[in-house]
PDB file of C-alpha atoms in Angstrom:
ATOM      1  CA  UNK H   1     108.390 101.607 107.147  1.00 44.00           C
ATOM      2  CA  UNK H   2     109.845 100.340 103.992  1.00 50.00           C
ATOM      3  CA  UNK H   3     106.760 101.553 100.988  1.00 57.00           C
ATOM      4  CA  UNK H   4     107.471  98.828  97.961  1.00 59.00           C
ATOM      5  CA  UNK H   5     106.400 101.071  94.628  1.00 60.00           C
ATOM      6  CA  UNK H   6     107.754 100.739  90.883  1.00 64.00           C
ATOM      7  CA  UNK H   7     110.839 101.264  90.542  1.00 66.00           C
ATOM      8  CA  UNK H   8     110.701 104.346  88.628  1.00 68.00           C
ATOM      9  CA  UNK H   9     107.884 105.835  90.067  1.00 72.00           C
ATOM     10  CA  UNK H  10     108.450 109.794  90.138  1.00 73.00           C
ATOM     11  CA  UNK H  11     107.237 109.747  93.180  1.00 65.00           C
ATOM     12  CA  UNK H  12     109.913 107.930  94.720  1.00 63.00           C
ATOM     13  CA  UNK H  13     112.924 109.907  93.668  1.00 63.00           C
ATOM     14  CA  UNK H  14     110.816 112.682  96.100  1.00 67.00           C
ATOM     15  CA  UNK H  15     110.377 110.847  98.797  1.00 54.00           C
ATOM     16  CA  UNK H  16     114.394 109.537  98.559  1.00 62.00           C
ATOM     17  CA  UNK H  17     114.547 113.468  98.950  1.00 67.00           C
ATOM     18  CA  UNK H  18     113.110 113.373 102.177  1.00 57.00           C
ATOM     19  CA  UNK H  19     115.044 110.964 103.801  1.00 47.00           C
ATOM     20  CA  UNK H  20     111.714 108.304 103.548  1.00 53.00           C
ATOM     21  CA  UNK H  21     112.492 104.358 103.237  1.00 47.00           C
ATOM     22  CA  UNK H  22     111.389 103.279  99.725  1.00 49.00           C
ATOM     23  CA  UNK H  23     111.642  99.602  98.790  1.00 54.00           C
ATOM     24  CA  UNK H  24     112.242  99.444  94.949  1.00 52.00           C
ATOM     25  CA  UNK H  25     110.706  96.330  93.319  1.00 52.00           C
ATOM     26  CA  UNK H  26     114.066  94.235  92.855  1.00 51.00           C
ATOM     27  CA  UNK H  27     115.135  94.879  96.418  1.00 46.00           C
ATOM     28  CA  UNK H  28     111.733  93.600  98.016  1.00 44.00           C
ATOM     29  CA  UNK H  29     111.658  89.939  96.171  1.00 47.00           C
ATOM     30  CA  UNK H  30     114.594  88.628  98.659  1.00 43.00           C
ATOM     31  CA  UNK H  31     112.489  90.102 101.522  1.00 44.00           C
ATOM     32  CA  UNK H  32     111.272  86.435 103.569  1.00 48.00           C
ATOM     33  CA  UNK H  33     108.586  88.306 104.833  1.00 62.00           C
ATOM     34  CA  UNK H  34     103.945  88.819 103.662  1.00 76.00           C
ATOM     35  CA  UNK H  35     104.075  92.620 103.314  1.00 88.00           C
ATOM     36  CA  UNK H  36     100.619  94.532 103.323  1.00 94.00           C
ATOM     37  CA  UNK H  37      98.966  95.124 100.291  1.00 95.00           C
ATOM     38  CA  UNK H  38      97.372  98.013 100.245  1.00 97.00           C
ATOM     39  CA  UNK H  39      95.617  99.716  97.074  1.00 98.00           C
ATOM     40  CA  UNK H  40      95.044 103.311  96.444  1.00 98.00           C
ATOM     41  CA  UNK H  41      92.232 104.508  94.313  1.00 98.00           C
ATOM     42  CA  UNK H  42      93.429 108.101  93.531  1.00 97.00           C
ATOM     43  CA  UNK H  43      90.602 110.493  91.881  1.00 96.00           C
ATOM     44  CA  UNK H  44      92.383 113.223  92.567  1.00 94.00           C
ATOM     45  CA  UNK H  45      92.950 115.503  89.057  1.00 92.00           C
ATOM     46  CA  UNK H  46      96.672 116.047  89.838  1.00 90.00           C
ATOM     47  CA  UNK H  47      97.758 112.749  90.611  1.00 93.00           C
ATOM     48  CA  UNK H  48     101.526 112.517  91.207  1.00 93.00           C
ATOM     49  CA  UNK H  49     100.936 115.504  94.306  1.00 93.00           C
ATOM     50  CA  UNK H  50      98.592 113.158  95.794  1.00 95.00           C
ATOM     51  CA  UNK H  51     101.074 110.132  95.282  1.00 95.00           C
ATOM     52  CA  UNK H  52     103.872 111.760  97.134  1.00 93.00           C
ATOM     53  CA  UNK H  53     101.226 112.835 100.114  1.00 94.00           C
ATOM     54  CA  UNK H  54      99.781 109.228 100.256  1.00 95.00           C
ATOM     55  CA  UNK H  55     102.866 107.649 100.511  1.00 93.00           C
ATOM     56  CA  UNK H  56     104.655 110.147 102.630  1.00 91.00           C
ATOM     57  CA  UNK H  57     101.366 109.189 104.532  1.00 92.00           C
ATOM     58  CA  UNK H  58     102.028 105.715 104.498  1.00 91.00           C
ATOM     59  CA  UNK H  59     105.441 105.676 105.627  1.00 86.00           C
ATOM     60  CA  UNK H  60     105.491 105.818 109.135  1.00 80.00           C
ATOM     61  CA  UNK H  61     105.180 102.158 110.475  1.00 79.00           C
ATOM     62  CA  UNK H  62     107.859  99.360 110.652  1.00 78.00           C
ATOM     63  CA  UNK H  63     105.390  97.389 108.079  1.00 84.00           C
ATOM     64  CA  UNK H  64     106.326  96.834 104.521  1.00 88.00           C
ATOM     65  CA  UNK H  65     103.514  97.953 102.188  1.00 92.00           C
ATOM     66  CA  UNK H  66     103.129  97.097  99.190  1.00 93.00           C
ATOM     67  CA  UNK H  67     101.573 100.058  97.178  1.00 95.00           C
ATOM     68  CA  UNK H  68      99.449  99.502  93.689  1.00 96.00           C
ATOM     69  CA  UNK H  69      97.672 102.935  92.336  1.00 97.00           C
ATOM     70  CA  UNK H  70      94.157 102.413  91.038  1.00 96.00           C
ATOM     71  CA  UNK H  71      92.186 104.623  88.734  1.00 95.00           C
ATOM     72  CA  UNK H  72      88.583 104.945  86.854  1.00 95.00           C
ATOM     73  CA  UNK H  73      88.226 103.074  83.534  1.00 93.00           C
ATOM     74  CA  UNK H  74      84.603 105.400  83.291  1.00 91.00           C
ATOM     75  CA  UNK H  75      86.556 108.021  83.238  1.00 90.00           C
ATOM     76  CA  UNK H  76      90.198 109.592  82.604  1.00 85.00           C
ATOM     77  CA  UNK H  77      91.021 112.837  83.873  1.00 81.00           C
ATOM     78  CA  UNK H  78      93.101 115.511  81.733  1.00 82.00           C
ATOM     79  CA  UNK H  79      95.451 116.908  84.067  1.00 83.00           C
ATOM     80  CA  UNK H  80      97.692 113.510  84.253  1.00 87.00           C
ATOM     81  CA  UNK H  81      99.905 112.123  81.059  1.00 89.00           C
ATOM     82  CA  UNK H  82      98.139 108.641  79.889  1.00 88.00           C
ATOM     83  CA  UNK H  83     101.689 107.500  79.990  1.00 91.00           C
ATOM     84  CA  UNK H  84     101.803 107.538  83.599  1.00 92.00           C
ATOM     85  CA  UNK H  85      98.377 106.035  84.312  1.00 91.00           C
ATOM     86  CA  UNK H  86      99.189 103.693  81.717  1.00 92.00           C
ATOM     87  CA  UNK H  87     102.620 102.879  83.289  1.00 92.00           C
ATOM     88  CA  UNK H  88     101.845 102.811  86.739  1.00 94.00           C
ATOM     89  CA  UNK H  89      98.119 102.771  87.495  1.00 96.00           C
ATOM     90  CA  UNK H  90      95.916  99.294  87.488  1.00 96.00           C
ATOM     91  CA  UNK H  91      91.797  99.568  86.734  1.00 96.00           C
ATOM     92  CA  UNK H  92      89.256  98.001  88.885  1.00 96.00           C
ATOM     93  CA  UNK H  93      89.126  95.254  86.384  1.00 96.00           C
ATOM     94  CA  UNK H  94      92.454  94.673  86.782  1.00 96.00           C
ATOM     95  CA  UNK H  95      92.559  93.927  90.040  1.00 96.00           C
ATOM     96  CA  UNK H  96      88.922  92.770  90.876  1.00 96.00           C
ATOM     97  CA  UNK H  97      90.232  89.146  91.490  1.00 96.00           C
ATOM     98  CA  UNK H  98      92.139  90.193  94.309  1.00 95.00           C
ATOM     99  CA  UNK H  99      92.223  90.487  97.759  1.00 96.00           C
ATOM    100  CA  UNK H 100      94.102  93.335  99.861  1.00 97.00           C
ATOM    101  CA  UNK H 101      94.914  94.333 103.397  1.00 96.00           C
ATOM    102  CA  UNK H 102      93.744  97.870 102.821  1.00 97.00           C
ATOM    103  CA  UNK H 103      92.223 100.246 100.191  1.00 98.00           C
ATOM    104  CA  UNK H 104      92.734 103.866 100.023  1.00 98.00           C
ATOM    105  CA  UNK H 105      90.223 105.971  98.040  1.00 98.00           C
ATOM    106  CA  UNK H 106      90.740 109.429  97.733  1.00 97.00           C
ATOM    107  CA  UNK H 107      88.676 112.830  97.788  1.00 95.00           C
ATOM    108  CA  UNK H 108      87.625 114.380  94.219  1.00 95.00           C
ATOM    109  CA  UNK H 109      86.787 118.180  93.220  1.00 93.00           C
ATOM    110  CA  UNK H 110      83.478 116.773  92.615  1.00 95.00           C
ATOM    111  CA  UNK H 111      81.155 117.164  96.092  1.00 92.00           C
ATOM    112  CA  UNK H 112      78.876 119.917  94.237  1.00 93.00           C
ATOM    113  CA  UNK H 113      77.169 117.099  91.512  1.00 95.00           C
ATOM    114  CA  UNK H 114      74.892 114.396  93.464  1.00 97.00           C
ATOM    115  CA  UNK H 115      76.687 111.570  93.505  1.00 97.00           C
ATOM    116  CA  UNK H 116      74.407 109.967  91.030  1.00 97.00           C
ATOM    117  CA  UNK H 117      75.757 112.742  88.523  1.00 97.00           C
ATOM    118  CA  UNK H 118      78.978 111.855  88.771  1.00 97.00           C
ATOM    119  CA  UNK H 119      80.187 109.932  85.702  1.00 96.00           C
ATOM    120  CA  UNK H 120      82.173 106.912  87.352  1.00 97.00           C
ATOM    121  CA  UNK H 121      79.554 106.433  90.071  1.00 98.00           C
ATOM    122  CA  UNK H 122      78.525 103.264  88.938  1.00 97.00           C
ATOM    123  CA  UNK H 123      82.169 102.001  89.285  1.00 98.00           C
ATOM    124  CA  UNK H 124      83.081 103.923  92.568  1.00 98.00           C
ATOM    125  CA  UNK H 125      79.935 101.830  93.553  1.00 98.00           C
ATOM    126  CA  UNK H 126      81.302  98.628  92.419  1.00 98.00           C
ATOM    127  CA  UNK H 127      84.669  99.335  93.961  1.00 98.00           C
ATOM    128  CA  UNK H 128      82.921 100.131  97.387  1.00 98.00           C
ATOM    129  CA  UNK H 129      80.873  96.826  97.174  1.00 98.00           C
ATOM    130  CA  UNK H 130      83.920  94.564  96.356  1.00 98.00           C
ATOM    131  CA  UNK H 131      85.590  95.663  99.389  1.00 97.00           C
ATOM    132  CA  UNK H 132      83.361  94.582 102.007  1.00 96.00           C
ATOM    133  CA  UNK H 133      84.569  90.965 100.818  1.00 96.00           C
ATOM    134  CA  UNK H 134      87.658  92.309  99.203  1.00 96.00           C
ATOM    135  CA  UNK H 135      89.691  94.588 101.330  1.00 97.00           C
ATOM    136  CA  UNK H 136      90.261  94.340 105.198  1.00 96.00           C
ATOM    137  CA  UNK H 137      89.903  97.923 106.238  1.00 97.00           C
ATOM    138  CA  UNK H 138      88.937 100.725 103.221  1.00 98.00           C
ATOM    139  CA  UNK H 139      90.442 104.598 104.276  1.00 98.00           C
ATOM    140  CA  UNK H 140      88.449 106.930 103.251  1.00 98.00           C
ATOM    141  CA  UNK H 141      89.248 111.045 101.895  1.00 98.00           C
ATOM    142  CA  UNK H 142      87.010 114.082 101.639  1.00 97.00           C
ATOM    143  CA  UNK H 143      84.896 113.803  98.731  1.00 98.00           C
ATOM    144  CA  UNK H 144      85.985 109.797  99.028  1.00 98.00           C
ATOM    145  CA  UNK H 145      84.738 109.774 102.708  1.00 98.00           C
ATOM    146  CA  UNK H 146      81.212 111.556 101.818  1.00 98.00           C
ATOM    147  CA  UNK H 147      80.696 108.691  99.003  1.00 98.00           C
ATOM    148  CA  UNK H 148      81.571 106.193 101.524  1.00 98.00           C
ATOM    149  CA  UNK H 149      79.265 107.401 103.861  1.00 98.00           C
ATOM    150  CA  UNK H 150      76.511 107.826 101.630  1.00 98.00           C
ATOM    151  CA  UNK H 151      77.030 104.616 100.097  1.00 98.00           C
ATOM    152  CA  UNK H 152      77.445 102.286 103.219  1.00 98.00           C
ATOM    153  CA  UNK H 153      75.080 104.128 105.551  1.00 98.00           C
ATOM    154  CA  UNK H 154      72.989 106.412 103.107  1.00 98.00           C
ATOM    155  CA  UNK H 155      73.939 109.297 105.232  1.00 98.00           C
ATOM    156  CA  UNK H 156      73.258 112.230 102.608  1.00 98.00           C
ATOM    157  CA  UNK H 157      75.516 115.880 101.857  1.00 97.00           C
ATOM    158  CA  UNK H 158      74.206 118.917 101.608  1.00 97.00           C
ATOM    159  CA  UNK H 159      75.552 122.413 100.193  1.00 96.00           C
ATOM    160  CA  UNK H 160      77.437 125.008 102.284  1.00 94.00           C
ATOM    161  CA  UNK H 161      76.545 128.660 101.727  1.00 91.00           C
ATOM    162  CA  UNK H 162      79.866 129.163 101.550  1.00 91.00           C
ATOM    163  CA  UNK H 163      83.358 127.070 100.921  1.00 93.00           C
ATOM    164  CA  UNK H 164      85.025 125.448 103.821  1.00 95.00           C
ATOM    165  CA  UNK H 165      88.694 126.737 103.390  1.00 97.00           C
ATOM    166  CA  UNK H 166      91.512 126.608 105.670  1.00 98.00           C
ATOM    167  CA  UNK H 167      93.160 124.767 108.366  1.00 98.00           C
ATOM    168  CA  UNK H 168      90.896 124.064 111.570  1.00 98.00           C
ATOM    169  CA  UNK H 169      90.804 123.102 115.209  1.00 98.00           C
ATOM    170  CA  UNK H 170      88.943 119.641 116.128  1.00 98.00           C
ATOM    171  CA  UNK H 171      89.001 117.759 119.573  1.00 98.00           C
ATOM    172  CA  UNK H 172      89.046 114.324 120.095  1.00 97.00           C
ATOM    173  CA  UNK H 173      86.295 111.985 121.565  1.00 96.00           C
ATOM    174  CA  UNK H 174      86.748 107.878 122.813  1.00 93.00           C
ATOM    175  CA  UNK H 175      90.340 108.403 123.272  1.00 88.00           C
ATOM    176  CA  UNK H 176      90.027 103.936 123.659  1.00 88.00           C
ATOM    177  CA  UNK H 177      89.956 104.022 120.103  1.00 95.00           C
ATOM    178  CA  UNK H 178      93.086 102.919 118.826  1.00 94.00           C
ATOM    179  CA  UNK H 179      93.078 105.510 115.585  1.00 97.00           C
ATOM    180  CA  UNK H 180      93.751 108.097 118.000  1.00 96.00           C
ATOM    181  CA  UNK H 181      96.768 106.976 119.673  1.00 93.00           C
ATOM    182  CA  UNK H 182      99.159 109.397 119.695  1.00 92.00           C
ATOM    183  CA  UNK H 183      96.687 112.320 119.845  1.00 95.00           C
ATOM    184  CA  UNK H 184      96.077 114.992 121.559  1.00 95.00           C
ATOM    185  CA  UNK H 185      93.289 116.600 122.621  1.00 96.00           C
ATOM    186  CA  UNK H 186      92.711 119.006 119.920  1.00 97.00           C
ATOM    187  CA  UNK H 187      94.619 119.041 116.261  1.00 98.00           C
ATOM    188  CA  UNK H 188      94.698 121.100 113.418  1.00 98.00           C
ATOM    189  CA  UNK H 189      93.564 119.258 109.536  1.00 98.00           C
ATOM    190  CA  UNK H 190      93.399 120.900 106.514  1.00 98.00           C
ATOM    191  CA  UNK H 191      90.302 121.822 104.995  1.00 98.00           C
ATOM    192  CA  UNK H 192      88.550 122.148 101.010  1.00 96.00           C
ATOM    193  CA  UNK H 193      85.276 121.593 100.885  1.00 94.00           C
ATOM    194  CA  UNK H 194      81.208 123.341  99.600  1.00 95.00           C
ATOM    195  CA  UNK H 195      79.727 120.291 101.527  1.00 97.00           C
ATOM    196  CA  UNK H 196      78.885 118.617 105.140  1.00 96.00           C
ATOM    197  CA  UNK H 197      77.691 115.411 105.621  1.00 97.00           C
ATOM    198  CA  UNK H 198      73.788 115.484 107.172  1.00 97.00           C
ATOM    199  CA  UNK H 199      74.809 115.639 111.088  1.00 96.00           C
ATOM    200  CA  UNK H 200      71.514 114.519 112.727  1.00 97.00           C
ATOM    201  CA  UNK H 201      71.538 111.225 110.084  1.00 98.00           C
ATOM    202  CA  UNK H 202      75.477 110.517 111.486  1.00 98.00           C
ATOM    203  CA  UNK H 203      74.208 110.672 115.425  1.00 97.00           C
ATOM    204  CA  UNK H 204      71.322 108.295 114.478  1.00 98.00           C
ATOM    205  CA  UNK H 205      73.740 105.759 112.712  1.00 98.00           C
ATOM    206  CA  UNK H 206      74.621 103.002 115.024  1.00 97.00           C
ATOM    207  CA  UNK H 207      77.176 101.735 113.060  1.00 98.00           C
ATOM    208  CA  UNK H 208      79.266 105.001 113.308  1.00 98.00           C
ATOM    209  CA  UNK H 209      81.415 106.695 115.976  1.00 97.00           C
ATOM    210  CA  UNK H 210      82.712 109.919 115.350  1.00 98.00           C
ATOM    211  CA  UNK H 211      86.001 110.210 116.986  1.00 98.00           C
ATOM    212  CA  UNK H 212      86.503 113.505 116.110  1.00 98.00           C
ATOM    213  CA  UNK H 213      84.115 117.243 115.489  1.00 98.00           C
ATOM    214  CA  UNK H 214      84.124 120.778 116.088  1.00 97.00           C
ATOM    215  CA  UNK H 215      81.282 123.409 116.571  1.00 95.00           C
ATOM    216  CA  UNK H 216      82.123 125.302 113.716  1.00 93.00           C
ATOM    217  CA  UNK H 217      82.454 122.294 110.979  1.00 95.00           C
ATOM    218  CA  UNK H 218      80.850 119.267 112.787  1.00 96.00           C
ATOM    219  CA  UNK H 219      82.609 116.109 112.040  1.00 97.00           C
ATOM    220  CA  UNK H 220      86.119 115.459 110.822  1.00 98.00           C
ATOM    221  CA  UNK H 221      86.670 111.515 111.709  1.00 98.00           C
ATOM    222  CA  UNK H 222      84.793 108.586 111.492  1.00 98.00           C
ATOM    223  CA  UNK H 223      84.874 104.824 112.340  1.00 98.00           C
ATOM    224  CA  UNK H 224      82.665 102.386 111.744  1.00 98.00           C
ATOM    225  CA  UNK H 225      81.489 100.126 114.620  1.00 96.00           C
ATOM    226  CA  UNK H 226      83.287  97.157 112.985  1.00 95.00           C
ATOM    227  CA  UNK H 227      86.488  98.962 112.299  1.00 94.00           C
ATOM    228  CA  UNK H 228      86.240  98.307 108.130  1.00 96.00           C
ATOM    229  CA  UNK H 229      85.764 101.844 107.158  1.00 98.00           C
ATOM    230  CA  UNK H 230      87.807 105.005 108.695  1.00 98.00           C
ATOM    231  CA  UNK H 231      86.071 108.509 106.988  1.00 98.00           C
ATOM    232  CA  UNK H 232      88.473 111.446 107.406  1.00 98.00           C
ATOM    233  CA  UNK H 233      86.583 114.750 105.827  1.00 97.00           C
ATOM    234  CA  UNK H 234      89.510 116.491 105.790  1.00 96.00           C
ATOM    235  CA  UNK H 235      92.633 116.121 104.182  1.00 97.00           C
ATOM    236  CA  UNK H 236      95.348 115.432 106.403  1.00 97.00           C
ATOM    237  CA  UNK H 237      97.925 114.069 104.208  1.00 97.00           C
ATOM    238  CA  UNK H 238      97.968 117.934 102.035  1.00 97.00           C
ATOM    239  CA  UNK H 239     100.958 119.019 102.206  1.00 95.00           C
ATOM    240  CA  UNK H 240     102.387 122.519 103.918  1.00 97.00           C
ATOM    241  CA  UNK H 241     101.284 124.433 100.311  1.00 97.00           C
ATOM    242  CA  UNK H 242      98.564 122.697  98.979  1.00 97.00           C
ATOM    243  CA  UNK H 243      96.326 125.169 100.173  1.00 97.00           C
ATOM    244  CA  UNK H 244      98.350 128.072  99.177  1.00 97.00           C
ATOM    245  CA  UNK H 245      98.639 126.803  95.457  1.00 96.00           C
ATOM    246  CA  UNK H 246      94.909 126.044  95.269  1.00 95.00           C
ATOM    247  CA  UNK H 247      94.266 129.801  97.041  1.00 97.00           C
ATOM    248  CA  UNK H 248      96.484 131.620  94.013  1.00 96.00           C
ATOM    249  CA  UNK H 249      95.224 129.400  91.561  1.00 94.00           C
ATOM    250  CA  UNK H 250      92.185 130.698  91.802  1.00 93.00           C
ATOM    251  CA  UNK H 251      93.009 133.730  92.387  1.00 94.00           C
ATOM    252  CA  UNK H 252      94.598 133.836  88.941  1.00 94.00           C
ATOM    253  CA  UNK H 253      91.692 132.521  87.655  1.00 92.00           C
ATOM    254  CA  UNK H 254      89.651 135.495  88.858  1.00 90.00           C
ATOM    255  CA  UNK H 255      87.391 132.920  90.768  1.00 87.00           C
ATOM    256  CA  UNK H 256      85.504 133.401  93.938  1.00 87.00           C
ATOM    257  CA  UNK H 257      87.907 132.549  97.285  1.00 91.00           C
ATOM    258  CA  UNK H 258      88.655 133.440 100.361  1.00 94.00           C
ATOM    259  CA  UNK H 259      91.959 133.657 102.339  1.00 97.00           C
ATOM    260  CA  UNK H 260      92.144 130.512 103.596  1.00 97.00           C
ATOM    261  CA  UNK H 261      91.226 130.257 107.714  1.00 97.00           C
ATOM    262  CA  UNK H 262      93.971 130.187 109.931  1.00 97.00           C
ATOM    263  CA  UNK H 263      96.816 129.012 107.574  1.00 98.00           C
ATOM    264  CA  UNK H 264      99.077 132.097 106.711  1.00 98.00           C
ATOM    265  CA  UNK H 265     100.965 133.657 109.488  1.00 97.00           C
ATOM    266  CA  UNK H 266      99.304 136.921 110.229  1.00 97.00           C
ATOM    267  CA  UNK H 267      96.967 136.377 107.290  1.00 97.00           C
ATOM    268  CA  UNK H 268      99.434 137.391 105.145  1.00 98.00           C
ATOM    269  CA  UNK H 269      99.526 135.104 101.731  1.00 96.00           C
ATOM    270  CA  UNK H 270     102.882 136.433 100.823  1.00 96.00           C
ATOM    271  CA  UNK H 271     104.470 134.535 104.096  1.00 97.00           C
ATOM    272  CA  UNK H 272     105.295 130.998 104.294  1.00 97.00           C
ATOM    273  CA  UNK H 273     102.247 128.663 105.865  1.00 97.00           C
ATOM    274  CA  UNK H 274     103.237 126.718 108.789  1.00 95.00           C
ATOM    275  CA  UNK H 275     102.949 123.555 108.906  1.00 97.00           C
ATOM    276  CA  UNK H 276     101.117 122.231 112.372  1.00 97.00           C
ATOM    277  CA  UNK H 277      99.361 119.121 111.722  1.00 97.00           C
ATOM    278  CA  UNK H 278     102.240 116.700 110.181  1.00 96.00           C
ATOM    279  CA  UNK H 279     101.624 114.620 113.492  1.00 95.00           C
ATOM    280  CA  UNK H 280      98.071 113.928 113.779  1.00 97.00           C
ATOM    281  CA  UNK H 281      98.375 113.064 109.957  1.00 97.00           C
ATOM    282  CA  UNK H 282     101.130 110.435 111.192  1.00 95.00           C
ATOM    283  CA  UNK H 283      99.126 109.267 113.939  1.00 95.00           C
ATOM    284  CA  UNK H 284      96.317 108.480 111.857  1.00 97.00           C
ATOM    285  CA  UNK H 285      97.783 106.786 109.410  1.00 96.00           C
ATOM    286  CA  UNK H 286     100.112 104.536 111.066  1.00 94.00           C
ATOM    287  CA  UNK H 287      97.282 103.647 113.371  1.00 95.00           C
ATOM    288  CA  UNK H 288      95.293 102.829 110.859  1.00 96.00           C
ATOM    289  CA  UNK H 289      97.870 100.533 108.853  1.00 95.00           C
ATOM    290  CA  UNK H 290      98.578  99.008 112.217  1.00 93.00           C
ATOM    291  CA  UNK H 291      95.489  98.384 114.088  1.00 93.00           C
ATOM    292  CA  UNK H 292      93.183  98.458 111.464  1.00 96.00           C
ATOM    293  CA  UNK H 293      94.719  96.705 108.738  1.00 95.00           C
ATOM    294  CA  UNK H 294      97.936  94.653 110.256  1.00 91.00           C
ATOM    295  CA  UNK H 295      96.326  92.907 113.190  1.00 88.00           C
ATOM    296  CA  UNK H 296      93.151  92.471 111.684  1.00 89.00           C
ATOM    297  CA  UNK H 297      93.829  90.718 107.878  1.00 85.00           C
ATOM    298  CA  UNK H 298      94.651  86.988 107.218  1.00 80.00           C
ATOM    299  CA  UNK H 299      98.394  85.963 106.710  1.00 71.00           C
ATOM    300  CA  UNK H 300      96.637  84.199 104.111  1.00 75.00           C
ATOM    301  CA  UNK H 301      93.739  85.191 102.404  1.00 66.00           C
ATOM    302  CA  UNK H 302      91.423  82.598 101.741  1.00 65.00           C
TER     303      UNK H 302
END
């Protein structure tokens, strides 16, 4: 799938790299065809990793997409240059007046505050309401999903004892549902997390399915009954050493972690993670672009 960004997006000179189909802005305007527009609200801290995951993400169906990168006006993170938010990132003002195919909104290494606490709650809230009327199908991350779920359903989180860290093992229910096309029975999915989303509040939601659990860590994906929100409380789209750098970060930092669960071979930090769940993060997000956004939105919207 061709991904339309800026032109001179860092981001795309990595994914060239790769061997990925990026559409630069000049070549997509003799394109006779309504790509998708799909927006990404990115809360992440280090933006430009979460970029290249999104739209690595992103880039496995024969749709064009047209990508625009949202951020907080309520608040602007430290660990990205204003020049590139200014350069290449919209506000919700911005783009309030619009409608799109498909909204993205990522996790955010802030599940310990109540959501009330957190200082662009107000707008995260706004953001969420516009897209019931807004947005065609909203995808959901993490930190992103557990705001989503409180918001929409008022299904509440609640503090681990201690941090969910590692990669881990779910199986797959309603195999019907189209998101998990391409699946198998069990998959691996990357998790970072203190917090779980209140289980016996999720089984008496009738406007939730969960297509996807374990034992040990309860649910890891979502739908809801009428397909406009997918919650994914892991992070799929991390790439092979996200964990690793966030392990030795804090390490370095002298703070409290743990190896992380079943990532390094042989436990050993000093070898090269492999990388086993590239496919069910492929699955689920072409699915999702396809089934949930293509064949559901307008050509034109009203």
């Amino acid at each position: 799938m061709p991904v339309k960004v800026q032109n001179n997006l860092p981001a795309k000179k990595v994914m060239e790299r790769e061997n990925i189909f990026m559409m630069d802005e000049t070549r997509s305007t003799v394109q006779d065809i309504r790509p998708l527009n799909i927006a990404v609200l990115n809360l992440m801290p280090l933006k430009e990793d979460t970029e290249i995951q999104l739209l690595r993400s992103l880039s496995n169906t024969p749709l064009q997409i047209d990508i625009i990168f949202m951020t907080t006006a309520s608040y602007i993170g430290k660990n990205t240059p204003a020049s590139h938010l200014n350069e290449f990132y919209k506000t919700f003002d911005e783009v309030k007046d619009r409608k799109f195919d498909g909204l993205v909104i990522t996790g955010a290494p802030v599940e310990q505050m109540e959501f009330e606490e957190v200082q662009y709650w107000e707008e995260l809230k706004e953001i969420m309401e516009w897209s019931k009327s807004n947005v065609t199908s909203t995808f959901h991350i993490c930190w992103g999903a557990q705001a989503g779920l409180y918001y929409h359903y008022g299904i509440h989180k609640h503090l681990l004892d201690e941090k969910i860290f590692g990669v881990y093992e779910f199986r797959v229910h309603h195999r019907k549902e189209p998101l998990l096309r391409g699946f198998d029975d069990v998959f691996l999915a990357p998790h970072s997390r203190y917090t779980y989303m209140d289980h016996e509040e999720i089984a008496n939601c009738d406007k939730l399915r969960v297509l996807a659990d374990s034992d040990e860590l309860g649910e890891c994906i979502l739908v809801s009954t009428d397909r406009k929100h997918i919650f994914i409380l892991g992070h799929l789209e991390y790439d092979r050493l996200t964990l690793d750098i966030e392990y030795k970060r804090d390490l370095e930092k002298k703070l409290p972690i743990k190896l992380p669960v079943n990532y390094y071979p042989n436990d050993n930090c000093n070898l090269r993670p492999l990388l086993r769940w590239r496919g069910a993060c492929n699955a689920v997000y072409s699915n999702w672009v396809n089934y949930y956004v293509y064949q559901e939105t307008p050509y034109e919207w009203e």
